[in-house]
mmCIF file of C-alpha atoms in Angstrom:
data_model
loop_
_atom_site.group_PDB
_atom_site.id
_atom_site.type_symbol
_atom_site.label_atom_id
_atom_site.label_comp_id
_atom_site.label_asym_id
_atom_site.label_seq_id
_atom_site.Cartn_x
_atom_site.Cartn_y
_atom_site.Cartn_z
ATOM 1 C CA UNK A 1 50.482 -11.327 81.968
ATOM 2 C CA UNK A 2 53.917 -10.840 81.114
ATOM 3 C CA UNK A 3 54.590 -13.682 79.646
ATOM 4 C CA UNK A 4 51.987 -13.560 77.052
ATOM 5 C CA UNK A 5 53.508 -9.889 76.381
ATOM 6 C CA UNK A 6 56.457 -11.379 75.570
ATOM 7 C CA UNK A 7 54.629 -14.137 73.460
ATOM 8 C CA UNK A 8 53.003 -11.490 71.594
ATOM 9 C CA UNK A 9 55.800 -9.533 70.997
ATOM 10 C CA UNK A 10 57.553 -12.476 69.580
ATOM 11 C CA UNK A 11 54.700 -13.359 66.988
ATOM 12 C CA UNK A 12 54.951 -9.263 65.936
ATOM 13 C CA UNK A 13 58.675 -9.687 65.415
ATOM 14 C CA UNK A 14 58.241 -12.896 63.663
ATOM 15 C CA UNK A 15 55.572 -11.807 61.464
ATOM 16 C CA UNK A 16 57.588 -8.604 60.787
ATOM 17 C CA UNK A 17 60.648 -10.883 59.216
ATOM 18 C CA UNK A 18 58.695 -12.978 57.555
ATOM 19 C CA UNK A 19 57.183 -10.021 55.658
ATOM 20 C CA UNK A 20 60.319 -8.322 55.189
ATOM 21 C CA UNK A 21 61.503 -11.561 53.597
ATOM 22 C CA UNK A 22 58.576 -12.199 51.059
ATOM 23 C CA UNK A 23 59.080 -8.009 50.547
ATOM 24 C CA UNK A 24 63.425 -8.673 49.850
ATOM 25 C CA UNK A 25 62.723 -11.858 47.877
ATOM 26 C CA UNK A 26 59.915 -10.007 45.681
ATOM 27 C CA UNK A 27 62.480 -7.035 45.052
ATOM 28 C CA UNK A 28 65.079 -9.167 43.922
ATOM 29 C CA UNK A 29 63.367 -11.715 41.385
ATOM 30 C CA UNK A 30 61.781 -8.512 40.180
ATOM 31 C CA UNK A 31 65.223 -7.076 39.573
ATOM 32 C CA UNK A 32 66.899 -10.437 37.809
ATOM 33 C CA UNK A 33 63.548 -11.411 36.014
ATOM 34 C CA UNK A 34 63.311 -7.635 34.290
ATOM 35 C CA UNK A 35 67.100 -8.310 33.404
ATOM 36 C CA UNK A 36 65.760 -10.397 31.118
ATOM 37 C CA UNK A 37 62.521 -8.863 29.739
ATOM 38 C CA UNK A 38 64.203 -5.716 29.160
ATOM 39 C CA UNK A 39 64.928 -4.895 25.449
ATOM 40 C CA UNK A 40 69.034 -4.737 24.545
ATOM 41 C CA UNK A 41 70.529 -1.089 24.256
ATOM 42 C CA UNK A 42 70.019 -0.599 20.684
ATOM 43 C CA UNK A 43 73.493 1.077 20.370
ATOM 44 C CA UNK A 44 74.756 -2.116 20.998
ATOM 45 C CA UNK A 45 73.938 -3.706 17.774
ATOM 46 C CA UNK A 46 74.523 -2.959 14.279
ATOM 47 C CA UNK A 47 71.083 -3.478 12.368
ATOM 48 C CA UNK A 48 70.589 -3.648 8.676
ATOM 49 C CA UNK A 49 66.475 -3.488 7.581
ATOM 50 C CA UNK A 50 65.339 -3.876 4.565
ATOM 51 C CA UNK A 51 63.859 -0.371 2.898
ATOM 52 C CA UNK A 52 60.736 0.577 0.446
ATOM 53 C CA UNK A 53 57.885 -1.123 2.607
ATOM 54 C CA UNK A 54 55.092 0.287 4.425
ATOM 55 C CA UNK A 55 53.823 -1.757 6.479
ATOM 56 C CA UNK A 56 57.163 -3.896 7.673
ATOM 57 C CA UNK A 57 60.438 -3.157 8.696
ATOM 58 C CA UNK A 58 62.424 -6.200 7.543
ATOM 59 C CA UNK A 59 65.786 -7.324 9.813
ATOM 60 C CA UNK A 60 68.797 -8.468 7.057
ATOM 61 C CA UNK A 61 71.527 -7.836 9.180
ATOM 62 C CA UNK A 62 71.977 -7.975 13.130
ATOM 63 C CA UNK A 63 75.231 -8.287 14.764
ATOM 64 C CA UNK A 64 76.437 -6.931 18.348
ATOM 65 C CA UNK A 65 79.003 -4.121 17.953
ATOM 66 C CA UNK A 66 81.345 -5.861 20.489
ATOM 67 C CA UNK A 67 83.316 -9.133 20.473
ATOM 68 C CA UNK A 68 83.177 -11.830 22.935
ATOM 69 C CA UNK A 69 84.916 -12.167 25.420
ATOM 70 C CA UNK A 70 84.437 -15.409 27.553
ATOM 71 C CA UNK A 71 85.478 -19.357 27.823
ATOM 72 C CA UNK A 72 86.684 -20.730 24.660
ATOM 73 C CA UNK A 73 86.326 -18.187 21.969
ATOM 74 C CA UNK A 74 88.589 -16.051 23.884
ATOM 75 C CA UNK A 75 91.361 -18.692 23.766
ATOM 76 C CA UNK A 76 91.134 -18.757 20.162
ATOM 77 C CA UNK A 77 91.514 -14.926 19.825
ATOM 78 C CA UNK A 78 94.132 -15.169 22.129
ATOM 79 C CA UNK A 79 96.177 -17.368 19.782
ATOM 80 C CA UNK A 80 95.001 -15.689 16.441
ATOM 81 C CA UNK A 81 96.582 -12.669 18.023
ATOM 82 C CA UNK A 82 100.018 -13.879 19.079
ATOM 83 C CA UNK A 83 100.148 -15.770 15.370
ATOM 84 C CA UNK A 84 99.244 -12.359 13.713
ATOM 85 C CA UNK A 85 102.080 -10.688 15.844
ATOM 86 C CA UNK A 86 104.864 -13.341 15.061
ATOM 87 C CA UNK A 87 103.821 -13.093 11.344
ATOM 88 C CA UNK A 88 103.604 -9.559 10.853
ATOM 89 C CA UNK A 89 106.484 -8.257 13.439
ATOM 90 C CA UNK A 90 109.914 -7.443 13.119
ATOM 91 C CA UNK A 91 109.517 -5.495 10.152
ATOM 92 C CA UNK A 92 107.449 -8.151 8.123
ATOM 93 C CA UNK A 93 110.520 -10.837 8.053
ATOM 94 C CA UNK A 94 107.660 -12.885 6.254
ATOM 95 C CA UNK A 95 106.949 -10.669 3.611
ATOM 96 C CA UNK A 96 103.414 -10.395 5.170
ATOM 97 C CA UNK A 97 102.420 -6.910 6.359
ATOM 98 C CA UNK A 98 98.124 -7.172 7.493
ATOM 99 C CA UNK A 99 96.353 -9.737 8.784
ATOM 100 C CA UNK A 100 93.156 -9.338 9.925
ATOM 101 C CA UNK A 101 90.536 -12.155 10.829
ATOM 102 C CA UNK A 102 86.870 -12.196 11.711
ATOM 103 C CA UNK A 103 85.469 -15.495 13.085
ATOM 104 C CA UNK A 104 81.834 -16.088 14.143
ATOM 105 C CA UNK A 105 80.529 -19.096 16.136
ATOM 106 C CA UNK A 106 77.199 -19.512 13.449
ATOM 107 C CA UNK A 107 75.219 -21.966 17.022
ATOM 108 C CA UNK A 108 75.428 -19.126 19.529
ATOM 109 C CA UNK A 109 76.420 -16.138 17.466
ATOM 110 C CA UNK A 110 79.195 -15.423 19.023
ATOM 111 C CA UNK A 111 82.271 -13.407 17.196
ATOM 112 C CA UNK A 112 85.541 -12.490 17.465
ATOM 113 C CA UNK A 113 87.836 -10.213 15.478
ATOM 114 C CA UNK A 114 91.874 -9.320 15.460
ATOM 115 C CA UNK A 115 92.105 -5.813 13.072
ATOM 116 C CA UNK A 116 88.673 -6.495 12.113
ATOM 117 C CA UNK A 117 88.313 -2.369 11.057
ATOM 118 C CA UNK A 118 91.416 -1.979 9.257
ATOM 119 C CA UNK A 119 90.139 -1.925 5.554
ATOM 120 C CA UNK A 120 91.246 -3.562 2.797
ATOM 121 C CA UNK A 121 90.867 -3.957 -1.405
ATOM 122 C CA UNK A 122 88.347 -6.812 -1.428
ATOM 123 C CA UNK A 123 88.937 -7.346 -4.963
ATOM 124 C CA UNK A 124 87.099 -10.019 -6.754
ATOM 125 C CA UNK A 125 85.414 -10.804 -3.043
ATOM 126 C CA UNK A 126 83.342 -8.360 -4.561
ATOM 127 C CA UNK A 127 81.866 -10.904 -7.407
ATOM 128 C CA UNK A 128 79.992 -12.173 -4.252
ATOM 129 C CA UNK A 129 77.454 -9.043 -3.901
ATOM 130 C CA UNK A 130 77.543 -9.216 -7.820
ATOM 131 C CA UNK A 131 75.571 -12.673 -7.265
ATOM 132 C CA UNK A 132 73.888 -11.992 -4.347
ATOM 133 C CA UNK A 133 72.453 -8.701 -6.511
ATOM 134 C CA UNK A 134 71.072 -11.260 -9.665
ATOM 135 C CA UNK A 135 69.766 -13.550 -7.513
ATOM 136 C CA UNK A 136 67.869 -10.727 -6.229
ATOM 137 C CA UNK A 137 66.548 -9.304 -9.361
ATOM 138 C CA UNK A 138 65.651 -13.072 -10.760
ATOM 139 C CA UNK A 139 63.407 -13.594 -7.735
ATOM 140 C CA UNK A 140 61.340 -10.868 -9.192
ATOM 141 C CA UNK A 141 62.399 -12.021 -13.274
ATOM 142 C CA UNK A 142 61.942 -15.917 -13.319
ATOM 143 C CA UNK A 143 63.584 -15.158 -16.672
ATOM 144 C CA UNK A 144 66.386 -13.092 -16.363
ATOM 145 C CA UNK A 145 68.753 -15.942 -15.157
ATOM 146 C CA UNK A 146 67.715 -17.596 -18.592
ATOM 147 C CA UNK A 147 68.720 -14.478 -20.169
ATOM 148 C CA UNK A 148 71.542 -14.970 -22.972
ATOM 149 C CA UNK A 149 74.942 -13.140 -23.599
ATOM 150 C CA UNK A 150 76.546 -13.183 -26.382
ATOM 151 C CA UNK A 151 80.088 -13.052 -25.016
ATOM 152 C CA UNK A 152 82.361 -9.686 -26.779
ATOM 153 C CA UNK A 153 86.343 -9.583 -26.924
ATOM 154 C CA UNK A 154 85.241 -5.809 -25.435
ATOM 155 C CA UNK A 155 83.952 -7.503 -22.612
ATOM 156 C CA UNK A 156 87.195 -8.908 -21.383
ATOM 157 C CA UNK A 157 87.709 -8.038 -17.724
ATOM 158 C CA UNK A 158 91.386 -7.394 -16.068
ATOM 159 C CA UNK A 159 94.143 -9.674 -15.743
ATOM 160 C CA UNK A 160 93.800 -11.985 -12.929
ATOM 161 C CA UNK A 161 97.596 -13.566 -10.973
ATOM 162 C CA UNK A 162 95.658 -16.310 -10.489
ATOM 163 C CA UNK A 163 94.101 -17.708 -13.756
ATOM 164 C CA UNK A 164 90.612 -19.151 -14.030
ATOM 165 C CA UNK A 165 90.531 -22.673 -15.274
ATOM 166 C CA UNK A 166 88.221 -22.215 -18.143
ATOM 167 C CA UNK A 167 87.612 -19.053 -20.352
ATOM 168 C CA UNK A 168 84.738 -17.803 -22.432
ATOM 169 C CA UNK A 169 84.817 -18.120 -26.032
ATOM 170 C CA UNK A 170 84.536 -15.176 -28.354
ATOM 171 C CA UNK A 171 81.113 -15.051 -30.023
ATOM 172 C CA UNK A 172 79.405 -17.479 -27.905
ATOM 173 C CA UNK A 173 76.003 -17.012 -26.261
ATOM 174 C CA UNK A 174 75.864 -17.598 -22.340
ATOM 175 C CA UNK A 175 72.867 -17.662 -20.036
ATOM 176 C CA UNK A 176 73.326 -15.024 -16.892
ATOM 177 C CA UNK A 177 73.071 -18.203 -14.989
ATOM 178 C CA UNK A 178 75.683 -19.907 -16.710
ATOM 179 C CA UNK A 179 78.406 -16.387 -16.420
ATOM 180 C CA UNK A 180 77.303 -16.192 -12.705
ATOM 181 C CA UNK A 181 78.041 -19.983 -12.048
ATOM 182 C CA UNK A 182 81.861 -18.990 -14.067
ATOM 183 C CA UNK A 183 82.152 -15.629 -11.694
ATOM 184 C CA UNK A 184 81.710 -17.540 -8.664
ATOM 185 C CA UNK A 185 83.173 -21.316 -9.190
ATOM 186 C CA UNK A 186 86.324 -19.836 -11.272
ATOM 187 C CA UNK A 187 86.720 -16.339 -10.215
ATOM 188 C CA UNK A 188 86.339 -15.616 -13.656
ATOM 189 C CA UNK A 189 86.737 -11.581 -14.671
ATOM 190 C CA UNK A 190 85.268 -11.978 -18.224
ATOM 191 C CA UNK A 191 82.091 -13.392 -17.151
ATOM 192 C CA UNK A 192 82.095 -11.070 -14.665
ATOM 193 C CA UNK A 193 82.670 -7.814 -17.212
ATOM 194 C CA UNK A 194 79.899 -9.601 -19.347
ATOM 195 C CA UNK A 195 77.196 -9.498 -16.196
ATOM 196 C CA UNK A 196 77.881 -5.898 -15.582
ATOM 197 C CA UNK A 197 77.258 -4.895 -19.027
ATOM 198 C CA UNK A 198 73.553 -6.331 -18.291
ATOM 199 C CA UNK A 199 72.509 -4.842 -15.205
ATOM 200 C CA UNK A 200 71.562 -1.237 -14.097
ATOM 201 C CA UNK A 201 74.333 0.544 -11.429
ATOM 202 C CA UNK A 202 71.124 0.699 -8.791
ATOM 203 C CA UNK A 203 70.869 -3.069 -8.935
ATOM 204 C CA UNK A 204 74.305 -3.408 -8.799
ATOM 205 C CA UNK A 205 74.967 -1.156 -5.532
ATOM 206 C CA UNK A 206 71.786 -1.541 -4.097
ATOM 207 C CA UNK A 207 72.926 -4.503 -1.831
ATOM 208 C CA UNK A 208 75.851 -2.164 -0.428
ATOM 209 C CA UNK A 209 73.046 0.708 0.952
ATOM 210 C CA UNK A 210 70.837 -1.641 2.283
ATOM 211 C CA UNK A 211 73.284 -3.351 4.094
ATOM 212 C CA UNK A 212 74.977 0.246 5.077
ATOM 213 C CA UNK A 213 77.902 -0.743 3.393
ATOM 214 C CA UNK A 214 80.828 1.742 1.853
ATOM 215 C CA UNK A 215 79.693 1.771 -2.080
ATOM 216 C CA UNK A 216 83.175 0.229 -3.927
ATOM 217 C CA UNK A 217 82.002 1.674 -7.542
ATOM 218 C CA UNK A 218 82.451 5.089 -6.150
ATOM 219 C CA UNK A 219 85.761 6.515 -6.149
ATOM 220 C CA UNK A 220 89.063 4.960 -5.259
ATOM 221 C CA UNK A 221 87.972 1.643 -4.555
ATOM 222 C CA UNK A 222 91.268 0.536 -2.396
ATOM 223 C CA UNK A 223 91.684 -0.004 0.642
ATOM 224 C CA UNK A 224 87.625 0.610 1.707
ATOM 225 C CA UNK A 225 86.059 -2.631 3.377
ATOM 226 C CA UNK A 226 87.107 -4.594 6.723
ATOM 227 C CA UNK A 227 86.885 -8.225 7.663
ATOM 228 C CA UNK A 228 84.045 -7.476 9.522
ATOM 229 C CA UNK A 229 81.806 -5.853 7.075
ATOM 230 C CA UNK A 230 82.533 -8.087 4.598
ATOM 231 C CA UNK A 231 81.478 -10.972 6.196
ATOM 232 C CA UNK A 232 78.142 -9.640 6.632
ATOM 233 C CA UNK A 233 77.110 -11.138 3.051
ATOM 234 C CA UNK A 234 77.680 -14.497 4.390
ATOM 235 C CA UNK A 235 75.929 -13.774 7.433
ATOM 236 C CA UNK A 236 72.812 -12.678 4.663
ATOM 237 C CA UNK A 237 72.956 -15.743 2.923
ATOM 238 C CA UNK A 238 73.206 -17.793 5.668
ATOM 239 C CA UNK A 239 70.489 -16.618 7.125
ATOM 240 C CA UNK A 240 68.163 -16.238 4.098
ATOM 241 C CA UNK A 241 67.266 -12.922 5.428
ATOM 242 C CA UNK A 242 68.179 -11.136 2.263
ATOM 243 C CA UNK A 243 67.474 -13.021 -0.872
ATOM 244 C CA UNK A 244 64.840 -15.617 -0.229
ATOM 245 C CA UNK A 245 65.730 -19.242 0.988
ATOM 246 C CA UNK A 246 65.826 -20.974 -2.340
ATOM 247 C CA UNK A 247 67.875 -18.489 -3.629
ATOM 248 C CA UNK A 248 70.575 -18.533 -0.575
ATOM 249 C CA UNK A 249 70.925 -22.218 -0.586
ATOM 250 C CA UNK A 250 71.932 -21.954 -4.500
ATOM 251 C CA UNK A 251 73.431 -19.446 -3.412
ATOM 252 C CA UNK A 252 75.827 -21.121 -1.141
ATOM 253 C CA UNK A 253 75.826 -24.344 -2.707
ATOM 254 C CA UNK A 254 77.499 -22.579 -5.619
ATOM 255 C CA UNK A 255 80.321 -21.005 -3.493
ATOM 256 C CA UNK A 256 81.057 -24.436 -2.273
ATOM 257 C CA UNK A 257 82.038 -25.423 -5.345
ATOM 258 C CA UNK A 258 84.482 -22.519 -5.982
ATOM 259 C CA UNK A 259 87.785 -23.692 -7.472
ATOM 260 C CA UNK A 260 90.441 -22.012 -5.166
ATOM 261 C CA UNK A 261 91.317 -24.330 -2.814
ATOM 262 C CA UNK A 262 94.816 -23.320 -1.560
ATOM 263 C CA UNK A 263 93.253 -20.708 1.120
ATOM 264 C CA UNK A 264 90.843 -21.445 3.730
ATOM 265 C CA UNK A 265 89.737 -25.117 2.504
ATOM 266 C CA UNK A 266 93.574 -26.163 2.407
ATOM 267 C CA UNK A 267 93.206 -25.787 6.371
ATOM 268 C CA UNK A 268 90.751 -27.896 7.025
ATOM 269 C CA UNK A 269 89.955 -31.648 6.819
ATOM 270 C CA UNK A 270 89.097 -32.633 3.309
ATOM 271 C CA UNK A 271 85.539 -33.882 4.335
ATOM 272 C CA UNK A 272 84.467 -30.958 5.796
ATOM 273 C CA UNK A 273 82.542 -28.377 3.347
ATOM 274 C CA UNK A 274 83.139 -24.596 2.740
ATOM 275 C CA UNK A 275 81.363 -22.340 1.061
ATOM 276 C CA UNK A 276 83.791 -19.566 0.353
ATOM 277 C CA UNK A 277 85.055 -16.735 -1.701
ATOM 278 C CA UNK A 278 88.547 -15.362 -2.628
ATOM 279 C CA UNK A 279 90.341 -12.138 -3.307
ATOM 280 C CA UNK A 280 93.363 -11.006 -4.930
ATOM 281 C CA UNK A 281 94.674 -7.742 -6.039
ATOM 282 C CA UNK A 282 98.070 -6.628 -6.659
ATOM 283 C CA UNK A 283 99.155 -2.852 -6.794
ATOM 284 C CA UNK A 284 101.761 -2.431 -9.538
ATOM 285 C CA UNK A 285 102.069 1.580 -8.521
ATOM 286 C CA UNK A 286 102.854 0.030 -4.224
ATOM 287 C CA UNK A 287 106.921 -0.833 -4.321
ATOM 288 C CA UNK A 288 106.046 -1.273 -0.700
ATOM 289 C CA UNK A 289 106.055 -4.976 1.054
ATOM 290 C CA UNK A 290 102.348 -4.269 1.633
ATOM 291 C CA UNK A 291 101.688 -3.579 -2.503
ATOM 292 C CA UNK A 292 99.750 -7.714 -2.698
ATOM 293 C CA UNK A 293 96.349 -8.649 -0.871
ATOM 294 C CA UNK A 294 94.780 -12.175 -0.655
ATOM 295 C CA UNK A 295 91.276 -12.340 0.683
ATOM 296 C CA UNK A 296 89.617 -15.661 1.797
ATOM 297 C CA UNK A 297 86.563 -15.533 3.821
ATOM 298 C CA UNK A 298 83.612 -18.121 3.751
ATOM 299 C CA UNK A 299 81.530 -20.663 6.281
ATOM 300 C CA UNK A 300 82.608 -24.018 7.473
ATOM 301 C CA UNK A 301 80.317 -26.279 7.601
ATOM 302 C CA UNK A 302 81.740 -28.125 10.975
ATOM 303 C CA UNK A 303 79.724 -31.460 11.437
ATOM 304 C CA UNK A 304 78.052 -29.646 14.742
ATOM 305 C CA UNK A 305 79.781 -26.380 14.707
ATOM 306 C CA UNK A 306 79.525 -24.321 11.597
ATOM 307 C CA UNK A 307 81.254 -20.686 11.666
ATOM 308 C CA UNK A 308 82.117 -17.823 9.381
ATOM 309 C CA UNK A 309 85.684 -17.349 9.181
ATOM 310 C CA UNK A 310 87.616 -14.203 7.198
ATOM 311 C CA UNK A 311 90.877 -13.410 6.785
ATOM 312 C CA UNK A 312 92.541 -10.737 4.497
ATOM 313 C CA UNK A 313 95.920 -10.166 4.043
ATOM 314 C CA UNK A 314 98.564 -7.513 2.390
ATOM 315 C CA UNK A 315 102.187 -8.245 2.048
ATOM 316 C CA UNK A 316 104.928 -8.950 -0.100
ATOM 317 C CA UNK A 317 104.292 -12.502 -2.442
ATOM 318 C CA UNK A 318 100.895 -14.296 -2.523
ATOM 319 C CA UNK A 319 103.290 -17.793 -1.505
ATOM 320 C CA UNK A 320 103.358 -16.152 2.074
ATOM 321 C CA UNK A 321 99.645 -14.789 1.763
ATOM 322 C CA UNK A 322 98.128 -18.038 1.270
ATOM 323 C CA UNK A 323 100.490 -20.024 3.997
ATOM 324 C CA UNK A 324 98.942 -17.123 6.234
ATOM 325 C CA UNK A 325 95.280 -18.013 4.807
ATOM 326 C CA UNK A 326 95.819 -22.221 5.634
ATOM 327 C CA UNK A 327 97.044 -21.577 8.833
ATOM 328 C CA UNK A 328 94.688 -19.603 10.531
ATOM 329 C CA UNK A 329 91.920 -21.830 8.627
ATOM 330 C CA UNK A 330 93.621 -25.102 10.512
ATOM 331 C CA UNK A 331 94.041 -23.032 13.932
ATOM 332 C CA UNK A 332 90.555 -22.161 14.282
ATOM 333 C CA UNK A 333 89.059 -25.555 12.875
ATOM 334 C CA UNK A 334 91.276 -27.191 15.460
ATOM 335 C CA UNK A 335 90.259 -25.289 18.239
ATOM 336 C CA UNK A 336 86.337 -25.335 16.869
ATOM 337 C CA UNK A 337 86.750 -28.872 16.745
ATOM 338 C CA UNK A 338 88.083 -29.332 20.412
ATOM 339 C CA UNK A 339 85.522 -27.405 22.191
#
């Protein structure tokens, strides 16, 4: 009789544990499969949408608010830092004063930044949103990008350090396709005076609101855009999430073409496209080292690997500036490339 007590009592215990298991294991694949069905803490993103529907909400813009910070992409911020430091330290023996740098891994979506919010002039980085804003309006006017101009001596723009490769001619008619193709391949600031003349401020700035961006026709306009905001209009295009996906490819096949190629492209090999966009601004009123800035900032089309990659700059001479632009451009490529 005791005996089968004892079995008894053995079978209750056993069937206890085994319950309690199933109950533990349940608990705990509950816990790591809700880990994943959860929704992300909204504050944890920045989110541009797309205003003036009813019925949708349209995402342009989605980017986590902080950097990453594991395997590979750390080692590369890791070494874009101690560069940044030996360029910029002891009081700017370089003549180079700023340098910030936003790189994002374009596979995963992964991004880092070194001074990504310390602002900047962009400059004639801004003829980017200039294009990005006619594409726009074109998708609704087939014929506006047939539109002709014809081009004024009033519409002369200001004087550029480094000098476009081809100029307008007085008194000759231009589509707004052919001045944007000039604005973007040659940095061109006639052309660019020429487009503004033809298009409403609203079209012009509406890019900057809807992408919750500071508005660079309104007030001082130095010194008022990061890296890291700035790069959000190749994040846009690349993405087609703005202007539609014929319009983004031109978009970006036209920035490969661009004409500057002692920045960013100098820094990586010569088979590898970019599509990218320059800056440069020099403040005659600064007699301080920091009084130049040279922007470069632009995807690389890596064979398997493609990335955005910004840097902007403020120092003394744009010699030192654009050394500063190839280097960073071959670190990051070479480390990309390694991975």
């Amino acid at each position: 009789m005791n005996k089968k007590k004892e079995k008894r009592k053995n079978k209750n215990i056993s069937h206890y544990l085994t319950l309690l298991l199933i109950f533990s294991l349940g608990f705990f694949l509950g816990l790591f499969f809700n880990s994943f069905s959860q929704p992300e803490d909204s504050n944890s993103f920045n989110q541009s949408r797309l205003e003036g529907y009813e019925y949708i909400n349209p995402l342009i813009d989605f980017e986590s608010v902080q950097s990453a910070k594991v395997g590979e992409i750390v080692k590369l911020e890791n070494e874009l830092e101690r560069y940044i430091d030996e360029k910029t330290g002891e009081y700017a023996k370089n003549n180079v004063t700023h340098i910030s740098v936003y790189y994002k891994d374009l596979n995963s979506g992964a991004w880092i930044g070194v001074n990504e919010n310390e602002k900047f002039a962009p400059a004639s980085l801004l003829k980017l949103p200039v294009m990005i804003a006619i594409y726009k309006i074109s998708e609704s006017d087939p014929n506006f990008l047939t539109t002709k101009i014809q081009f004024k001596r009033e519409d002369i723009g200001v004087t550029q350090n480094i000098d476009p490769k081809q100029h307008l001619e007085e008194g000759k008619e231009y589509t707004i396709e052919e001045l944007v193709d000039r604005v973007i391949r040659y940095s061109d600031n006639d052309s660019l005076s020429a487009i503004l003349n033809n298009i409403s401020y609203e079209q012009l700035i509406g890019i900057y609101s809807e992408l919750g961006l500071p508005n660079p026709y309104e007030g001082d306009p130095t010194d008022i855009m990061t890296v890291k905001e700035y790069a959000s209009f190749f994040r846009i295009l690349y993405n087609a999430s703005y202007i539609n996906k014929d319009m983004s490819e031109k978009a970006l096949k036209l920035l490969s073409t661009t004409e500057y190629d002692a920045g960013l492209a100098s820094g990586i090999p010569s088979g590898v496209k970019i599509a990218n966009k320059f800056g440069e601004r020099e403040n005659l009123n600064d007699y301080t080292l920091a009084r130049k800035q040279l922007h470069d900032c632009g995807i690389v089309y890596h064979p398997s690997k493609p990335y955005i990659l910004c840097v902007m700059t403020k120092g003394a001479n744009f010699d030192s500036l654009q050394v500063v632009l190839k280097d960073m451009s071959q670190m990051v490529y070479e480390r990309v490339d390694t991975r």
